[in-house]
XYZ file of C-alpha atoms in Angstrom:
491
model
C -97.556 74.386 64.177
C -94.344 75.806 63.398
C -94.324 73.305 60.216
C -97.484 74.559 59.200
C -96.490 78.384 59.484
C -93.342 77.831 57.467
C -95.693 76.342 54.713
C -97.874 79.354 55.258
C -95.021 81.308 54.478
C -93.640 79.814 51.609
C -97.180 79.549 49.837
C -97.059 83.347 50.495
C -93.967 84.226 48.590
C -94.942 81.617 45.844
C -97.430 81.611 42.987
C -97.718 85.308 42.042
C -98.215 86.805 38.629
C -96.777 90.067 39.414
C -98.215 93.616 37.827
C -97.164 95.596 35.003
C -94.455 97.526 33.927
C -96.029 100.712 33.846
C -97.012 100.164 37.842
C -93.478 99.399 38.549
C -92.503 102.582 36.620
C -94.717 104.690 38.821
C -93.804 102.936 42.377
C -89.651 103.273 41.634
C -90.326 106.853 40.207
C -90.828 107.874 43.889
C -87.560 107.298 44.484
C -86.008 109.458 41.715
C -88.450 112.323 43.210
C -87.026 111.374 46.546
C -83.171 112.311 44.888
C -85.193 115.326 43.052
C -86.662 116.766 46.656
C -83.316 116.254 48.273
C -81.378 117.983 45.560
C -83.736 120.979 45.407
C -83.323 121.426 49.316
C -79.748 121.074 49.257
C -79.105 123.166 46.151
C -81.687 125.974 47.627
C -80.941 125.671 51.283
C -78.030 123.747 52.089
C -79.685 121.999 54.579
C -77.490 118.779 54.829
C -74.067 120.845 55.227
C -73.078 120.651 58.023
C -74.649 117.344 58.503
C -76.526 117.648 61.837
C -79.053 115.290 63.478
C -81.848 117.124 62.173
C -80.330 117.031 58.734
C -79.868 113.112 58.894
C -83.492 112.949 59.819
C -84.800 114.492 57.173
C -82.397 112.656 54.589
C -83.281 109.306 56.160
C -87.520 109.996 55.578
C -86.846 111.270 52.021
C -84.468 108.355 50.959
C -85.463 105.702 52.977
C -89.276 106.608 54.449
C -90.504 107.490 51.101
C -89.174 104.284 49.916
C -90.996 102.063 52.503
C -94.435 104.427 52.155
C -94.161 103.701 48.443
C -94.115 99.919 48.844
C -96.684 99.826 51.642
C -99.010 102.716 52.753
C -98.631 104.211 49.307
C -99.109 101.383 47.119
C -101.984 100.880 45.974
C -101.824 105.324 44.879
C -98.278 105.718 43.882
C -99.128 108.809 41.931
C -100.425 110.576 45.049
C -96.736 109.974 46.688
C -95.407 111.173 43.821
C -97.395 114.326 43.693
C -96.521 114.847 47.315
C -92.831 114.956 46.534
C -92.729 116.601 43.076
C -94.849 119.705 44.452
C -92.657 120.869 47.320
C -89.755 120.130 44.848
C -91.004 122.635 42.492
C -92.740 125.301 44.800
C -88.917 125.360 46.641
C -87.169 125.843 43.581
C -89.181 128.562 42.349
C -89.286 130.432 45.520
C -85.981 129.897 46.461
C -82.542 131.332 45.033
C -79.458 128.926 44.753
C -77.608 128.495 47.422
C -74.263 129.445 45.765
C -75.832 133.185 45.073
C -76.514 133.790 48.653
C -73.239 132.302 50.582
C -69.702 132.911 49.888
C -68.000 130.533 47.207
C -65.831 127.855 47.945
C -62.462 128.449 49.684
C -59.592 128.574 47.213
C -57.082 125.645 46.857
C -53.978 126.337 48.879
C -50.385 127.579 47.374
C -49.108 124.606 48.638
C -51.576 121.855 47.026
C -49.705 118.687 45.165
C -50.005 118.097 41.445
C -52.257 115.051 42.416
C -54.682 117.463 44.131
C -54.679 120.210 41.183
C -55.004 117.541 38.320
C -58.566 116.906 37.825
C -59.657 113.209 37.887
C -60.716 111.847 34.264
C -63.180 109.715 35.825
C -64.641 111.792 38.965
C -66.942 110.683 41.309
C -70.190 111.017 40.070
C -72.895 111.626 42.743
C -76.040 110.594 40.153
C -74.540 107.169 40.477
C -73.787 107.229 43.943
C -77.117 108.358 44.502
C -78.937 105.820 42.422
C -76.837 103.014 43.697
C -77.757 103.749 47.286
C -81.482 103.981 46.512
C -81.419 100.832 44.861
C -79.976 99.482 47.959
C -82.333 101.005 49.776
C -85.550 99.366 48.258
C -83.707 96.021 48.094
C -83.174 96.368 51.620
C -86.541 97.300 52.183
C -88.229 94.765 49.909
C -86.637 91.626 51.720
C -88.195 92.257 54.781
C -91.578 93.609 53.678
C -92.703 90.781 51.098
C -92.774 89.180 54.573
C -95.889 91.465 55.758
C -99.414 91.599 54.670
C -98.909 95.484 53.962
C -96.758 94.440 51.170
C -98.800 93.941 48.375
C -98.410 90.411 46.495
C -98.068 92.245 43.038
C -94.602 93.586 44.270
C -93.175 90.164 45.060
C -91.562 88.074 42.758
C -93.668 86.128 40.117
C -93.563 82.519 39.581
C -92.728 81.868 36.213
C -94.039 84.710 33.796
C -94.265 88.374 34.358
C -92.909 91.535 35.981
C -92.695 92.899 39.390
C -91.087 95.277 41.597
C -88.935 92.751 43.434
C -88.054 90.981 39.883
C -86.511 94.230 39.089
C -84.836 94.742 42.174
C -82.556 91.867 41.595
C -81.721 92.761 38.179
C -81.034 96.273 39.216
C -78.691 94.954 42.014
C -76.613 93.088 39.027
C -76.849 95.844 36.526
C -75.543 98.717 38.834
C -72.649 96.571 40.249
C -71.741 96.652 36.396
C -72.242 100.133 35.994
C -69.240 100.841 38.767
C -66.902 97.866 37.826
C -66.003 99.132 34.531
C -64.404 101.760 36.150
C -61.274 100.010 36.651
C -61.211 99.038 32.982
C -61.662 102.397 31.726
C -58.415 102.806 33.722
C -56.304 100.759 32.115
C -57.585 102.003 28.884
C -56.190 99.907 25.696
C -52.986 97.867 25.345
C -52.366 98.072 29.170
C -54.758 95.393 30.397
C -53.478 92.922 32.831
C -53.209 88.939 31.150
C -55.950 86.847 31.142
C -54.214 84.535 34.304
C -53.765 87.437 36.494
C -57.441 88.995 36.072
C -58.775 85.575 36.724
C -57.099 85.013 39.989
C -58.138 88.672 41.055
C -61.653 88.111 40.032
C -61.773 84.666 42.016
C -60.357 86.540 45.015
C -63.597 89.126 45.081
C -65.497 85.853 44.284
C -64.266 83.703 47.521
C -66.172 86.461 50.320
C -69.496 85.888 48.223
C -69.343 82.174 48.080
C -68.456 81.915 51.364
C -71.488 84.315 52.269
C -73.686 81.914 49.949
C -72.853 78.869 51.665
C -73.332 80.174 54.984
C -76.660 81.670 54.100
C -77.171 77.819 52.553
C -76.343 76.163 55.859
C -78.350 78.643 57.729
C -81.514 78.003 55.722
C -81.170 74.465 55.885
C -79.942 74.346 59.349
C -83.172 76.544 60.826
C -85.418 74.949 58.749
C -86.202 78.579 57.809
C -89.066 79.083 54.992
C -87.337 79.034 50.831
C -88.799 79.327 47.682
C -87.186 76.701 45.781
C -88.270 77.596 42.387
C -86.541 80.916 42.621
C -83.066 79.882 42.356
C -83.255 76.033 43.463
C -82.450 74.080 46.296
C -78.785 74.956 46.860
C -78.613 78.001 45.038
C -78.989 81.685 46.214
C -78.256 85.244 45.314
C -74.786 85.001 47.108
C -73.754 82.547 44.576
C -74.934 84.406 41.257
C -73.212 87.360 42.406
C -69.887 85.272 43.521
C -69.441 83.796 40.036
C -69.705 87.003 38.195
C -66.208 88.271 38.308
C -64.475 85.484 36.765
C -66.780 85.158 34.143
C -66.847 89.056 33.560
C -62.680 88.393 33.278
C -63.130 86.072 30.848
C -65.356 88.401 29.010
C -62.864 91.418 28.656
C -60.762 89.514 26.646
C -63.921 88.711 23.837
C -64.056 92.927 24.175
C -60.832 92.732 22.134
C -62.976 91.150 19.606
C -66.316 93.216 19.941
C -65.018 96.406 21.482
C -68.759 97.341 22.834
C -70.236 95.751 26.262
C -73.866 96.573 24.822
C -73.051 94.613 21.570
C -71.541 91.794 23.838
C -74.403 91.671 26.543
C -76.988 91.406 23.509
C -75.241 88.603 21.855
C -74.947 86.611 24.794
C -78.734 87.145 25.835
C -79.890 86.409 22.078
C -77.870 82.875 21.963
C -79.292 82.308 25.504
C -82.602 82.989 24.544
C -82.488 81.359 20.973
C -81.158 77.999 23.246
C -84.075 78.388 25.594
C -86.441 78.488 22.547
C -85.202 76.416 20.166
C -83.779 73.606 22.423
C -85.223 71.868 25.439
C -83.278 73.919 27.379
C -86.387 76.101 28.399
C -88.651 73.277 29.563
C -85.847 71.726 31.264
C -85.215 74.925 33.532
C -88.971 75.202 34.462
C -90.544 71.862 34.816
C -87.344 69.068 35.043
C -87.740 66.914 38.195
C -84.801 67.552 40.651
C -82.753 64.451 40.627
C -79.339 65.317 40.708
C -77.213 68.401 41.552
C -77.555 70.175 38.044
C -81.173 69.643 37.732
C -82.030 70.782 41.891
C -80.279 73.943 41.185
C -81.400 74.500 37.622
C -82.904 77.868 37.831
C -79.821 79.578 39.595
C -76.833 78.052 37.230
C -78.964 78.919 33.663
C -80.365 82.467 35.173
C -76.636 83.071 35.635
C -76.139 83.538 31.537
C -78.854 86.738 31.873
C -77.441 87.946 34.817
C -74.069 88.185 33.388
C -75.569 89.627 30.341
C -76.877 92.158 32.832
C -74.248 92.940 34.011
C -72.358 93.625 31.211
C -75.131 95.804 29.938
C -74.571 97.834 33.111
C -70.894 98.240 32.120
C -72.349 99.530 28.920
C -73.702 102.351 30.860
C -71.016 102.964 33.117
C -68.416 103.591 29.661
C -70.820 106.287 28.832
C -71.719 107.608 32.405
C -68.228 107.360 34.372
C -65.743 109.687 31.910
C -65.657 113.273 32.217
C -67.697 115.245 30.207
C -65.266 117.378 27.556
C -66.484 120.760 27.314
C -68.810 121.740 24.274
C -68.581 124.226 21.845
C -70.346 127.421 21.790
C -72.432 126.704 18.716
C -73.429 122.949 19.395
C -75.969 121.444 17.258
C -78.711 119.452 18.854
C -77.275 116.036 16.925
C -73.775 117.221 18.249
C -75.209 117.139 21.891
C -77.061 113.919 21.357
C -73.845 112.514 20.496
C -71.138 113.996 22.520
C -72.702 114.462 26.050
C -73.362 112.199 29.216
C -77.127 112.901 29.321
C -77.523 112.865 24.879
C -75.627 109.496 25.418
C -77.697 107.610 28.092
C -81.041 109.206 26.576
C -80.032 107.557 23.154
C -79.022 104.444 25.440
C -82.488 104.583 27.134
C -84.837 104.714 24.175
C -82.297 102.070 22.171
C -82.816 99.488 25.430
C -86.738 100.240 25.415
C -87.480 100.058 21.823
C -85.885 96.366 22.011
C -87.530 95.260 25.119
C -91.155 96.041 23.282
C -90.024 94.714 20.102
C -88.765 91.511 22.388
C -92.453 91.303 23.751
C -94.853 93.067 21.518
C -97.428 91.395 19.393
C -95.468 92.511 15.875
C -91.904 91.904 17.360
C -90.909 88.563 19.278
C -93.903 87.756 21.179
C -91.936 86.843 24.028
C -92.663 87.091 27.833
C -90.714 88.409 30.589
C -89.506 85.880 33.139
C -86.918 86.471 35.934
C -86.704 82.581 36.866
C -84.925 82.096 33.837
C -83.552 85.639 33.339
C -84.412 85.403 29.592
C -83.980 87.985 26.697
C -86.893 89.953 27.461
C -86.112 90.032 31.418
C -82.388 91.464 30.357
C -83.700 93.953 28.403
C -86.387 95.375 30.793
C -83.851 95.707 33.474
C -81.501 97.509 30.781
C -84.267 99.764 30.123
C -85.194 100.447 33.209
C -82.012 101.260 34.824
C -80.824 103.375 32.026
C -83.560 105.828 32.002
C -83.482 105.918 35.818
C -79.801 106.660 35.985
C -80.779 109.394 33.047
C -83.128 110.910 35.128
C -80.599 111.206 38.283
C -78.169 112.888 35.883
C -80.436 114.948 34.537
C -81.346 116.270 37.919
C -77.725 116.563 38.977
C -76.953 118.477 35.828
C -80.014 121.083 36.411
C -79.692 121.631 40.243
C -75.545 121.501 40.468
C -74.495 123.243 37.173
C -71.075 123.829 38.446
C -70.183 120.480 39.857
C -67.650 119.669 37.304
C -66.378 122.891 36.843
C -63.891 122.966 39.967
C -60.188 124.259 39.312
C -58.936 121.355 41.580
C -59.363 117.797 42.564
C -59.954 118.597 46.244
C -62.585 121.189 45.490
C -64.339 118.959 42.956
C -64.659 116.064 45.505
C -66.211 118.690 48.277
C -68.714 119.857 45.614
C -69.347 116.045 44.663
C -70.056 115.248 48.520
C -72.198 118.221 49.015
C -74.439 116.861 46.262
C -74.558 113.570 47.423
C -77.183 112.138 50.285
C -75.380 111.207 53.205
C -77.748 107.939 53.596
C -77.305 106.953 49.915
C -73.646 107.582 49.863
C -73.476 105.138 52.906
C -75.659 102.695 51.532
C -73.690 102.500 48.516
C -70.189 102.960 50.109
C -70.882 99.436 52.020
C -73.197 98.144 49.653
C -72.915 94.173 50.161
C -72.047 94.611 53.609
C -75.422 96.454 54.396
C -77.192 93.942 52.317
C -75.658 91.059 54.191
C -76.947 93.033 57.450
C -80.362 93.572 55.932
C -80.227 89.710 55.398
C -79.379 88.812 58.865
C -82.357 90.978 60.624
C -84.865 89.974 57.888
C -83.857 86.172 59.360
C -84.218 87.167 62.635
C -87.528 88.757 62.465
C -88.824 85.507 60.698
C -87.239 83.081 63.015
C -89.003 85.334 65.860
C -92.244 87.104 64.544
C -95.158 85.488 63.041
C -95.141 88.278 60.202
C -98.381 87.377 58.553
C -100.045 87.307 61.773
C -99.193 91.353 62.611
C -101.653 94.103 61.811
C -100.691 97.240 59.767
C -99.688 99.087 62.882
C -97.467 96.485 64.034
C -96.203 95.645 60.345
C -95.223 99.331 59.845
C -93.734 99.479 63.188
C -91.116 96.279 63.019
C -90.290 97.925 59.415
C -89.244 101.204 60.285
C -87.361 99.962 63.056
C -85.932 97.849 60.336
C -85.123 100.472 58.027
C -83.536 102.503 60.683
C -81.195 100.035 61.915
C -80.251 99.209 58.573
C -79.641 102.853 57.907
C -78.148 103.441 61.153
C -75.267 100.628 60.551
C -74.714 102.129 56.825
C -74.392 105.419 58.396
C -72.033 104.871 61.368
C -69.672 102.893 59.238
C -69.428 105.860 56.765
C -69.408 107.959 59.981
C -66.033 106.044 60.940
C -64.523 105.990 57.399
C -65.002 102.608 57.313
C -65.136 100.409 54.086
C -65.799 96.503 54.381
C -64.893 95.027 50.901
C -66.899 92.134 49.997
């Protein structure tokens, strides 16, 4: 009985063809609209300052509950949910005055504030990056368990070979957003001050060890507990933790290549293009998809070779991070449209989004390269799709921040700016982003516990939703409690 149920579970997550790019966009738009509604409420009513239990409940419902409902209850009518989020945001924005107009201004800095607090950070913490990375972590944690229930549509599950789906995008976005924030250290180092390659490799391997250990623990657990697994996803032994774990040393190597090609975007495209040529012009593509599993490499061929695509995605994330993270210099009073597009963060993000999207459609269109997206091999169209999707999503988040919190980066001291930044960031999303990998690990453990103790495929709608809501609340609780106790777990 147990074995037959295991086979049923494996069949449940296998053989899918996904849905359209437009479908993924319409469902994931709920995340951006949740951030919009949260931002309108905060900028108009200051509901989340101070952060009371009632504020936490609203925060949780907006930034976790909406994501769960978008992928389950409203999965067949995403635009209904999108309108339910957009309309109150518009109404509240029109009817309510900004909170700053109704409240006393922030207290001036104390006279004894040190120079460190007075000097503004050239790489300030950006709430829109925190909110977006937190939202991506939320939908990732929701999906890894929800996919095992019938309330989660099959079109959202990872595709077998070719196609696009919500969970396919989630895996790539996880890597892309990691690249966005990882470039901060490189920006701090500046030019000419980068440590030697040997030191960077040693440092990167230190970051890799915990992830590789987690990958090994997951491997042993899955095999030892006879847990249902989807072998064609990464292979027999490989898993996503191994992909994450091998990224740091390879990124350190590409920092040296950056001296020759000083553009993360160009580097990522070169790597993805060379990989695509190898897939199409040699036997590599057929090897990854249909080769018999006879040795260690062939048993894990999907994980080993898709790593090249994920490395390209990580570099593309670094490219966007180099645009989004630095402080924007003040604009001249009479700036032209072309000047704004070339010298503002919003303009640069918009241009990057358009370019990535144009490249994606060129790679897949009838009049272009006519390639199909494949998350399994992380090919060129998949790399371009992930880069396009995340670029315009982050652009939307920045536009929301710029529009609703225009005074955010106009503080006179670093301490004041940090307070404004914190007030403009959802506490739930901040908590998910702060301990992202630790929370992801907790979500994986809870997913395993649920699947080992409950026949998820045999539950009705109400039972499924009750478990998913409890699970989402538990994962959120862990993230928020760690944040409230000021704990950051480095993995």
